[in-house]
Short mmCIF file of C-alpha atoms in Angstrom, two decimals:
data_model
loop_
_atom_site.label_atom_id
_atom_site.label_comp_id
_atom_site.label_asym_id
_atom_site.label_seq_id
_atom_site.Cartn_x
_atom_site.Cartn_y
_atom_site.Cartn_z
CA ALA A 10 -23.77 24.39 -121.06
CA ALA A 11 -25.19 24.75 -117.56
CA GLY A 12 -28.65 23.51 -118.92
CA THR A 13 -27.02 20.54 -120.57
CA ALA A 14 -25.04 19.75 -117.31
CA ARG A 15 -28.25 20.06 -115.24
CA GLY A 16 -30.12 17.80 -117.77
CA VAL A 17 -27.35 15.15 -117.68
CA ALA A 18 -27.36 15.21 -113.72
CA LEU A 19 -31.16 14.92 -113.73
CA ALA A 20 -31.07 12.07 -116.08
CA ALA A 21 -28.42 10.27 -114.05
CA ALA A 22 -30.43 10.77 -110.91
CA ALA A 23 -33.50 9.37 -112.69
CA ALA A 24 -31.64 6.37 -113.82
CA THR A 25 -30.21 5.77 -110.40
CA ALA A 26 -33.81 6.08 -108.90
CA VAL A 27 -35.17 3.61 -111.53
CA ALA A 28 -32.24 1.11 -110.68
CA LEU A 29 -32.89 1.29 -106.93
CA ALA A 30 -36.44 0.69 -107.43
CA VAL A 31 -35.84 -2.32 -109.59
CA ALA A 32 -33.38 -3.60 -107.12
CA ALA A 33 -35.84 -3.19 -104.14
CA TRP A 34 -38.80 -4.87 -106.20
CA ARG A 35 -36.34 -7.75 -106.84
CA ARG A 36 -35.38 -8.13 -103.28
CA ALA A 37 -39.03 -7.99 -102.17
CA ARG A 38 -40.41 -10.31 -104.77
CA PRO A 39 -40.42 -13.88 -103.17
CA VAL A 40 -38.36 -16.46 -104.93
CA ARG A 41 -40.31 -18.88 -107.07
CA GLU A 42 -38.01 -21.18 -109.19
CA VAL A 43 -38.25 -24.63 -110.81
CA LEU A 44 -35.03 -26.42 -111.55
CA PHE A 45 -35.01 -29.39 -113.86
CA PHE A 46 -32.19 -32.04 -113.95
CA PRO A 47 -29.95 -33.54 -115.34
CA SER A 48 -27.73 -30.52 -115.09
CA ARG A 49 -25.10 -29.72 -117.63
CA PRO A 50 -21.70 -30.42 -115.83
CA CYS A 51 -20.37 -27.35 -114.52
CA CYS A 52 -17.64 -25.98 -112.26
CA ILE A 53 -18.79 -24.38 -109.10
CA GLU A 54 -15.33 -23.39 -107.64
CA ALA A 55 -15.95 -19.80 -108.22
CA LEU A 56 -19.23 -19.77 -106.34
CA LEU A 57 -17.73 -21.67 -103.44
CA ALA A 58 -14.55 -19.30 -103.34
CA GLU A 59 -16.87 -16.16 -103.34
CA ALA A 60 -18.96 -17.58 -100.52
CA ALA A 61 -15.74 -18.52 -98.62
CA GLU A 62 -14.20 -15.08 -98.99
CA PRO A 63 -16.60 -12.52 -100.27
CA GLY A 64 -14.85 -9.99 -102.44
CA ALA A 65 -11.50 -11.87 -102.68
CA PRO A 66 -9.89 -11.63 -106.28
CA ALA A 67 -11.30 -14.55 -108.34
CA ARG A 68 -8.82 -17.23 -109.09
CA PRO A 69 -9.51 -19.07 -112.29
CA CYS A 70 -10.07 -22.80 -111.81
CA PRO A 71 -7.85 -25.11 -113.89
CA CYS A 72 -10.64 -27.58 -114.53
CA PRO A 73 -12.05 -27.87 -118.19
CA LEU A 74 -15.73 -27.52 -117.11
CA PRO A 75 -17.61 -24.37 -117.78
CA SER A 76 -18.81 -22.27 -114.97
CA GLY A 77 -22.04 -21.16 -116.44
CA ASP A 78 -25.66 -21.02 -115.29
CA THR A 79 -27.04 -24.45 -114.67
CA ALA A 80 -29.54 -26.20 -112.45
CA LEU A 81 -26.70 -27.33 -110.26
CA SER A 82 -25.23 -23.78 -110.00
CA ARG A 83 -28.63 -22.26 -109.22
CA LEU A 84 -29.05 -24.95 -106.37
CA VAL A 85 -25.79 -24.00 -104.84
CA ARG A 86 -26.40 -20.36 -105.00
CA ARG A 87 -29.59 -20.81 -103.20
CA LEU A 88 -27.91 -22.90 -100.48
CA LEU A 89 -24.98 -20.47 -100.16
CA SER A 90 -27.53 -17.45 -99.60
CA ALA A 91 -28.11 -19.07 -95.93
CA ARG A 92 -27.19 -16.65 -93.32
CA ARG A 93 -28.46 -18.11 -90.18
CA SER A 94 -29.68 -21.60 -90.58
CA LEU A 95 -29.95 -24.65 -92.96
CA ASP A 96 -32.13 -27.57 -92.13
CA LEU A 97 -31.56 -30.55 -94.42
CA CYS A 98 -33.77 -33.52 -94.74
CA LEU A 99 -32.23 -35.81 -97.21
CA PHE A 100 -32.73 -39.52 -98.12
CA SER A 101 -29.34 -39.79 -99.86
CA PHE A 102 -26.31 -37.33 -99.89
CA SER A 103 -23.28 -38.41 -101.78
CA CYS A 104 -22.48 -35.34 -103.93
CA PRO A 105 -19.18 -34.11 -102.93
CA GLN A 106 -19.86 -30.50 -104.32
CA LEU A 107 -23.00 -30.03 -102.27
CA ALA A 108 -21.23 -31.41 -99.19
CA ARG A 109 -18.63 -28.75 -99.68
CA ALA A 110 -21.22 -26.09 -99.95
CA VAL A 111 -22.73 -27.25 -96.70
CA GLN A 112 -19.43 -27.50 -94.88
CA LEU A 113 -18.72 -23.97 -95.88
CA LEU A 114 -21.90 -22.66 -94.33
CA HIS A 115 -21.05 -24.54 -91.19
CA ARG A 116 -17.64 -23.03 -91.06
CA ARG A 117 -19.32 -19.47 -91.66
CA GLY A 118 -21.41 -20.09 -88.53
CA VAL A 119 -24.69 -21.12 -90.19
CA ARG A 120 -26.47 -23.57 -87.89
CA VAL A 121 -26.68 -26.59 -90.05
CA ARG A 122 -28.97 -29.65 -88.88
CA LEU A 123 -29.22 -32.74 -91.13
CA VAL A 124 -31.68 -35.69 -91.02
CA THR A 125 -30.92 -38.58 -93.17
CA ASP A 126 -31.93 -42.32 -93.75
CA ALA A 127 -30.14 -44.88 -91.77
CA GLN A 128 -29.85 -47.33 -94.59
CA TYR A 129 -28.45 -45.04 -97.08
CA MET A 130 -26.16 -43.02 -94.93
CA GLY A 131 -23.46 -45.72 -94.93
CA LEU A 132 -23.50 -46.54 -98.53
CA HIS A 133 -20.29 -46.11 -100.58
CA GLY A 134 -19.80 -42.36 -101.37
CA SER A 135 -22.03 -41.06 -98.71
CA GLN A 136 -21.02 -37.69 -97.48
CA ILE A 137 -22.60 -38.02 -94.07
CA GLY A 138 -19.54 -39.32 -92.22
CA ARG A 139 -17.37 -36.39 -93.55
CA LEU A 140 -20.19 -33.79 -92.50
CA ARG A 141 -20.35 -35.37 -89.06
CA HIS A 142 -16.55 -35.16 -88.73
CA ALA A 143 -16.71 -31.49 -89.72
CA GLY A 144 -19.01 -31.15 -86.58
CA ILE A 145 -22.35 -30.91 -88.28
CA GLN A 146 -25.20 -32.27 -86.25
CA VAL A 147 -26.92 -35.30 -88.12
CA ARG A 148 -29.78 -37.56 -86.96
CA HIS A 149 -31.21 -40.61 -88.71
CA ASP A 150 -34.26 -42.85 -88.58
CA GLN A 151 -34.35 -46.17 -86.76
CA HIS A 152 -37.09 -47.80 -88.88
CA SER A 153 -37.38 -50.31 -91.83
CA GLY A 154 -39.27 -47.54 -93.85
CA TYR A 155 -37.33 -45.03 -95.63
CA MET A 156 -36.75 -41.28 -94.63
CA HIS A 157 -37.39 -40.53 -98.11
CA HIS A 158 -37.70 -36.64 -98.04
CA LYS A 159 -35.41 -34.45 -100.23
CA PHE A 160 -35.81 -30.91 -98.89
CA ALA A 161 -33.85 -28.13 -97.48
CA ILE A 162 -34.89 -25.08 -95.66
CA VAL A 163 -32.69 -21.92 -95.79
CA ASP A 164 -33.04 -19.41 -92.91
CA ARG A 165 -36.61 -20.72 -92.08
CA ARG A 166 -37.68 -18.70 -95.14
CA MET A 167 -36.93 -20.53 -98.33
CA LEU A 168 -37.93 -24.20 -99.14
CA ILE A 169 -36.09 -26.29 -101.60
CA THR A 170 -37.87 -29.47 -102.42
CA GLY A 171 -38.34 -32.06 -105.17
CA SER A 172 -37.46 -35.48 -106.52
CA LEU A 173 -33.73 -34.81 -106.37
CA ASN A 174 -31.53 -36.85 -103.94
CA TRP A 175 -28.27 -35.09 -103.41
CA THR A 176 -26.11 -37.45 -105.47
CA THR A 177 -23.88 -36.92 -108.49
CA GLN A 178 -25.73 -39.64 -110.33
CA ALA A 179 -29.13 -37.82 -109.84
CA ILE A 180 -27.67 -34.40 -110.68
CA GLN A 181 -25.80 -35.48 -113.96
CA SER A 182 -27.98 -38.33 -115.30
CA ASN A 183 -31.46 -38.35 -113.98
CA ARG A 184 -34.69 -36.44 -115.03
CA GLU A 185 -35.47 -34.62 -111.67
CA ASN A 186 -37.16 -31.53 -110.36
CA VAL A 187 -36.63 -28.95 -107.62
CA LEU A 188 -38.89 -26.25 -106.53
CA VAL A 189 -37.39 -23.21 -104.67
CA VAL A 190 -40.26 -21.22 -102.86
CA GLU A 191 -40.22 -18.41 -100.58
CA ASP A 192 -43.76 -18.99 -99.37
CA ALA A 193 -44.62 -18.69 -95.60
CA GLU A 194 -47.19 -21.37 -95.76
CA TYR A 195 -45.26 -23.97 -97.37
CA VAL A 196 -42.05 -23.33 -95.53
CA LYS A 197 -44.08 -23.61 -92.12
CA ALA A 198 -45.59 -26.95 -93.13
CA PHE A 199 -41.99 -28.36 -94.02
CA GLN A 200 -40.31 -26.58 -91.02
CA ASP A 201 -42.91 -28.31 -88.76
CA GLU A 202 -42.24 -31.71 -90.33
CA PHE A 203 -38.56 -31.19 -89.96
CA GLU A 204 -38.83 -30.32 -86.22
CA ARG A 205 -41.02 -33.46 -85.67
CA ILE A 206 -38.48 -35.64 -87.36
CA TRP A 207 -35.58 -33.95 -85.55
CA GLU A 208 -37.22 -34.72 -82.22
CA GLU A 209 -38.38 -38.17 -83.17
CA TYR A 210 -34.86 -39.10 -84.25
CA ASN A 211 -33.22 -37.84 -81.24
CA PRO A 212 -30.49 -40.43 -80.18
CA ALA A 213 -31.96 -40.08 -76.63
CA ASN A 214 -35.06 -41.80 -77.84
CA TYR A 215 -33.25 -44.69 -79.67
CA ARG A 216 -34.46 -48.27 -78.64
CA PHE A 217 -31.81 -51.00 -78.47
CA PHE A 218 -33.54 -54.46 -79.03
CA ALA B 205 -97.74 -13.77 -87.60
CA ALA B 206 -97.23 -12.28 -91.14
CA GLY B 207 -94.14 -10.28 -89.87
CA THR B 208 -92.69 -13.45 -88.33
CA ALA B 209 -93.04 -15.32 -91.54
CA ARG B 210 -91.43 -12.61 -93.44
CA GLY B 211 -88.58 -12.36 -90.91
CA VAL B 212 -87.98 -16.22 -91.18
CA ALA B 213 -88.07 -15.88 -94.98
CA LEU B 214 -85.56 -13.21 -95.01
CA ALA B 215 -83.19 -14.92 -92.50
CA ALA B 216 -83.39 -18.13 -94.77
CA ALA B 217 -82.55 -15.95 -97.87
CA ALA B 218 -79.72 -14.40 -96.08
CA ALA B 219 -78.24 -17.71 -94.93
CA THR B 220 -78.56 -19.09 -98.42
CA ALA B 221 -76.67 -16.01 -99.90
CA VAL B 222 -73.85 -16.52 -97.39
CA ALA B 223 -73.66 -20.23 -98.07
CA LEU B 224 -73.47 -19.50 -101.75
CA ALA B 225 -70.75 -16.80 -101.43
CA VAL B 226 -68.66 -19.19 -99.14
CA ALA B 227 -68.99 -21.95 -101.82
CA ALA B 228 -67.98 -19.53 -104.62
CA TRP B 229 -64.99 -18.39 -102.60
CA ARG B 230 -63.88 -21.91 -101.97
CA ARG B 231 -64.14 -22.81 -105.56
CA ALA B 232 -62.25 -19.76 -106.64
CA ARG B 233 -59.49 -20.17 -104.13
CA PRO B 234 -56.61 -22.14 -105.67
CA VAL B 235 -55.77 -25.34 -104.13
CA ARG B 236 -52.62 -25.12 -101.90
CA GLU B 237 -52.16 -28.45 -99.90
CA VAL B 238 -49.14 -30.31 -98.37
CA LEU B 239 -49.56 -34.02 -97.72
CA PHE B 240 -47.02 -35.85 -95.42
CA PHE B 241 -46.59 -39.66 -95.40
CA PRO B 242 -46.58 -42.32 -94.16
CA SER B 243 -50.41 -42.19 -94.35
CA ARG B 244 -52.65 -44.22 -91.91
CA PRO B 245 -53.96 -47.19 -93.62
CA CYS B 246 -57.39 -46.44 -94.95
CA CYS B 247 -60.00 -47.90 -97.12
CA ILE B 248 -60.75 -45.93 -100.27
CA GLU B 249 -63.51 -48.10 -101.81
CA ALA B 250 -66.24 -45.43 -101.09
CA LEU B 251 -64.06 -42.88 -102.90
CA LEU B 252 -63.67 -45.06 -105.90
CA ALA B 253 -67.28 -46.21 -106.05
CA GLU B 254 -68.57 -42.58 -105.85
CA ALA B 255 -66.25 -41.58 -108.74
CA ALA B 256 -67.35 -44.58 -110.84
CA GLU B 257 -71.03 -44.08 -110.14
CA PRO B 258 -71.77 -40.60 -108.82
CA GLY B 259 -74.82 -40.50 -106.63
CA ALA B 260 -75.20 -44.23 -106.43
CA PRO B 261 -76.33 -45.48 -103.01
CA ALA B 262 -73.16 -46.23 -100.84
CA ARG B 263 -72.42 -49.74 -100.24
CA PRO B 264 -70.47 -50.38 -97.10
CA CYS B 265 -66.99 -52.07 -97.70
CA PRO B 266 -66.53 -55.25 -95.61
CA CYS B 267 -62.78 -54.60 -95.01
CA PRO B 268 -61.85 -53.68 -91.45
CA LEU B 269 -59.89 -50.35 -92.51
CA PRO B 270 -61.35 -47.02 -91.51
CA SER B 271 -62.33 -44.68 -94.44
CA GLY B 272 -61.29 -41.54 -92.75
CA ASP B 273 -59.30 -38.43 -93.95
CA THR B 274 -55.83 -39.46 -94.60
CA ALA B 275 -52.89 -38.33 -96.78
CA LEU B 276 -53.78 -41.20 -99.27
CA SER B 277 -57.31 -40.46 -99.37
CA ARG B 278 -56.62 -36.77 -99.99
CA LEU B 279 -54.23 -37.72 -102.81
CA VAL B 280 -56.94 -40.04 -104.39
CA ARG B 281 -59.54 -37.33 -104.14
CA ARG B 282 -57.25 -34.80 -106.05
CA LEU B 283 -56.62 -37.41 -108.77
CA LEU B 284 -60.29 -38.25 -109.07
CA SER B 285 -61.24 -34.65 -109.60
CA ALA B 286 -59.73 -34.91 -113.08
CA ARG B 287 -62.30 -34.25 -115.87
CA ARG B 288 -60.26 -33.91 -119.08
CA SER B 289 -56.77 -34.98 -118.60
CA LEU B 290 -54.19 -36.76 -116.42
CA ASP B 291 -50.49 -36.56 -117.07
CA LEU B 292 -48.41 -38.87 -115.00
CA CYS B 293 -44.49 -38.81 -114.67
CA LEU B 294 -43.66 -41.58 -112.22
CA PHE B 295 -40.45 -43.31 -111.58
CA SER B 296 -42.18 -46.16 -109.72
CA PHE B 297 -45.78 -47.08 -109.85
CA SER B 298 -46.74 -50.22 -107.95
CA CYS B 299 -49.62 -49.19 -105.57
CA PRO B 300 -52.84 -51.13 -106.73
CA GLN B 301 -55.21 -48.65 -105.14
CA LEU B 302 -53.75 -45.73 -107.13
CA ALA B 303 -53.67 -47.82 -110.38
CA ARG B 304 -57.51 -48.50 -109.82
CA ALA B 305 -58.12 -44.78 -109.53
CA VAL B 306 -56.14 -44.07 -112.78
CA GLN B 307 -57.98 -46.82 -114.64
CA LEU B 308 -61.28 -45.47 -113.42
CA LEU B 309 -60.42 -41.92 -114.83
CA HIS B 310 -59.38 -43.73 -118.22
CA ARG B 311 -62.70 -45.51 -118.33
CA ARG B 312 -64.52 -42.32 -117.61
CA GLY B 313 -62.98 -40.81 -120.77
CA VAL B 314 -60.12 -38.75 -119.14
CA ARG B 315 -57.00 -38.64 -121.45
CA VAL B 316 -54.43 -40.43 -119.34
CA ARG B 317 -50.78 -40.29 -120.37
CA LEU B 318 -47.97 -41.89 -118.30
CA VAL B 319 -44.19 -41.60 -118.53
CA THR B 320 -42.17 -44.02 -116.35
CA ASP B 321 -38.81 -45.51 -115.78
CA ALA B 322 -37.51 -48.48 -118.01
CA GLN B 323 -35.64 -50.22 -115.26
CA TYR B 324 -38.48 -49.85 -112.78
CA MET B 325 -41.50 -50.62 -114.85
CA GLY B 326 -40.75 -54.38 -114.99
CA LEU B 327 -40.15 -54.96 -111.21
CA HIS B 328 -42.49 -57.28 -109.27
CA GLY B 329 -45.64 -55.59 -108.42
CA SER B 330 -45.40 -52.82 -110.96
CA GLN B 331 -48.91 -51.80 -112.18
CA ILE B 332 -47.48 -50.52 -115.64
CA GLY B 333 -48.46 -53.65 -117.44
CA ARG B 334 -52.03 -53.55 -115.97
CA LEU B 335 -52.48 -49.96 -117.05
CA ARG B 336 -51.17 -50.71 -120.63
CA HIS B 337 -53.51 -53.66 -120.83
CA ALA B 338 -56.32 -51.31 -119.94
CA GLY B 339 -55.47 -49.27 -122.96
CA ILE B 340 -53.48 -46.38 -121.18
CA GLN B 341 -50.65 -44.67 -123.10
CA VAL B 342 -47.27 -45.39 -121.53
CA ARG B 343 -43.86 -44.28 -122.57
CA HIS B 344 -40.64 -44.87 -120.95
CA ASP B 345 -36.93 -43.75 -121.12
CA GLN B 346 -34.26 -45.53 -122.88
CA HIS B 347 -31.34 -44.35 -120.74
CA SER B 348 -29.10 -45.60 -118.01
CA GLY B 349 -30.08 -42.58 -115.91
CA TYR B 350 -33.44 -42.81 -114.00
CA MET B 351 -36.65 -41.03 -115.08
CA HIS B 352 -36.92 -40.01 -111.37
CA HIS B 353 -39.80 -37.51 -111.47
CA LYS B 354 -42.86 -38.19 -109.37
CA PHE B 355 -45.39 -35.78 -110.39
CA ALA B 356 -49.04 -35.59 -111.82
CA ILE B 357 -50.87 -32.78 -113.72
CA VAL B 358 -54.75 -32.80 -113.40
CA ASP B 359 -56.62 -31.00 -116.27
CA ARG B 360 -53.48 -28.97 -117.06
CA ARG B 361 -54.37 -26.97 -113.91
CA MET B 362 -53.28 -28.80 -110.87
CA LEU B 363 -49.74 -30.05 -110.08
CA ILE B 364 -49.20 -32.84 -107.68
CA THR B 365 -45.38 -33.33 -106.91
CA GLY B 366 -42.95 -34.30 -104.22
CA SER B 367 -40.76 -37.24 -103.01
CA LEU B 368 -43.47 -39.89 -103.01
CA ASN B 369 -43.23 -42.84 -105.49
CA TRP B 370 -46.50 -44.27 -106.18
CA THR B 371 -45.82 -47.55 -104.13
CA THR B 372 -47.66 -49.18 -101.14
CA GLN B 373 -44.36 -49.15 -99.31
CA ALA B 374 -43.82 -45.40 -99.74
CA ILE B 375 -47.39 -44.58 -98.79
CA GLN B 376 -47.51 -46.69 -95.62
CA SER B 377 -43.95 -46.85 -94.52
CA ASN B 378 -41.91 -43.80 -95.72
CA ARG B 379 -41.45 -40.35 -94.59
CA GLU B 380 -42.63 -38.52 -97.75
CA ASN B 381 -44.00 -35.25 -98.93
CA VAL B 382 -46.46 -34.18 -101.71
CA LEU B 383 -47.30 -30.69 -102.70
CA VAL B 384 -50.72 -30.07 -104.39
CA VAL B 385 -50.74 -26.50 -106.13
CA GLU B 386 -53.15 -24.89 -108.52
CA ASP B 387 -50.64 -22.22 -109.85
CA ALA B 388 -50.27 -21.40 -113.47
CA GLU B 389 -46.60 -20.75 -113.26
CA TYR B 390 -45.58 -23.89 -111.63
CA VAL B 391 -48.01 -25.99 -113.73
CA LYS B 392 -46.70 -24.66 -116.96
CA ALA B 393 -43.08 -25.52 -116.05
CA PHE B 394 -44.07 -29.04 -115.23
CA GLN B 395 -46.41 -29.49 -118.20
CA ASP B 396 -43.59 -28.15 -120.45
CA GLU B 397 -41.24 -30.84 -118.85
CA PHE B 398 -43.90 -33.42 -119.55
CA GLU B 399 -44.40 -32.65 -123.16
CA ARG B 400 -40.50 -32.56 -123.72
CA ILE B 401 -40.26 -35.97 -122.21
CA TRP B 402 -43.31 -37.30 -123.84
CA GLU B 403 -41.73 -36.41 -127.22
CA GLU B 404 -38.30 -37.64 -126.36
CA TYR B 405 -39.61 -40.99 -125.18
CA ASN B 406 -41.83 -41.45 -128.47
CA PRO B 407 -41.20 -45.07 -129.41
CA ALA B 408 -40.58 -43.73 -132.95
CA ASN B 409 -37.25 -42.28 -131.68
CA TYR B 410 -36.14 -45.48 -130.07
CA ARG B 411 -32.63 -46.46 -131.15
CA PHE B 412 -31.83 -50.23 -131.25
CA PHE B 413 -28.06 -50.98 -130.78
#
């Protein structure tokens, strides 16, 4: 009996060690993900609730949408993983769900900066005004050319970039791609581009003709 | 004198060996490049001429543009490196310079396939008609949503993707990004997406309402 008990304990310890090793390997392995859209419609209320109040008991959402694993839910998860900073460089931002995720991060103390296009920020449904009202720093171009990037950088560590504008139309109806990469070289190139644009679009530099 | 001659020969042999090793390392290292736009205006005639007739004596172009190293010239170089296939998945294609590069590859025997957006292919300045006339296979969506990808795959080996539509406006006036990656995992994901779309947009599947 003692031998059996020792065997069970040993097996349990071995299983724990393997689980810990797998978890460590998962944590250490840099993210490399490709998301294709259109995304199946899905409910992200549970994701937002968990991010707003980690560990709080889940309240079922009354909406009829499934809350499964979709391109949109994966994108939201990546954004909500931000702990310190979120730099957004977005041509068009009108998706209310993504705006709620960004506001939530801002409320949680994440430093959010947003660069956008002057001609698109005022269009119907744009979330830029709402984000500014919430206290998020927004800068925009002053050119006739478009600020056409569509990328985000999470914690100066993870780059999210592709063809996807942050609009409900794009998410639900278009063929689109998004790359999620934790790669120091790519992140640095995009972070440098963000800082260049952030400085160039500083309102102190506006010219009034 | 014999000793000096042997020394010189040895040094020359060593230099050659180092040069060959560096060249081999350069060839073996997968491409990882980030291009940011707008690109300085530049002349790509020399690049196109060299690709059309490798080794032919260079004829200076009479245009006043510099032919330096720009984001556009780098993009063209990557495209012109195609030897077997070029798969294009482009929302909007109106840049004449890029259309000439694609036509040149087609004439050289590279298998070019192009997927585009039905609503944008007929706009003023679109190069799609010209490419079809040249004999290049083109397919387009039949949906109200956009085929909004902007990627190319060279020789099923190199992925070129980003925010850039292939228009002169985007190249010369917009803030845009393009990633060039030789990475089997990313290439496979995009190649699979291309094949899915290529089949879905097969004219045999069109529905007429």
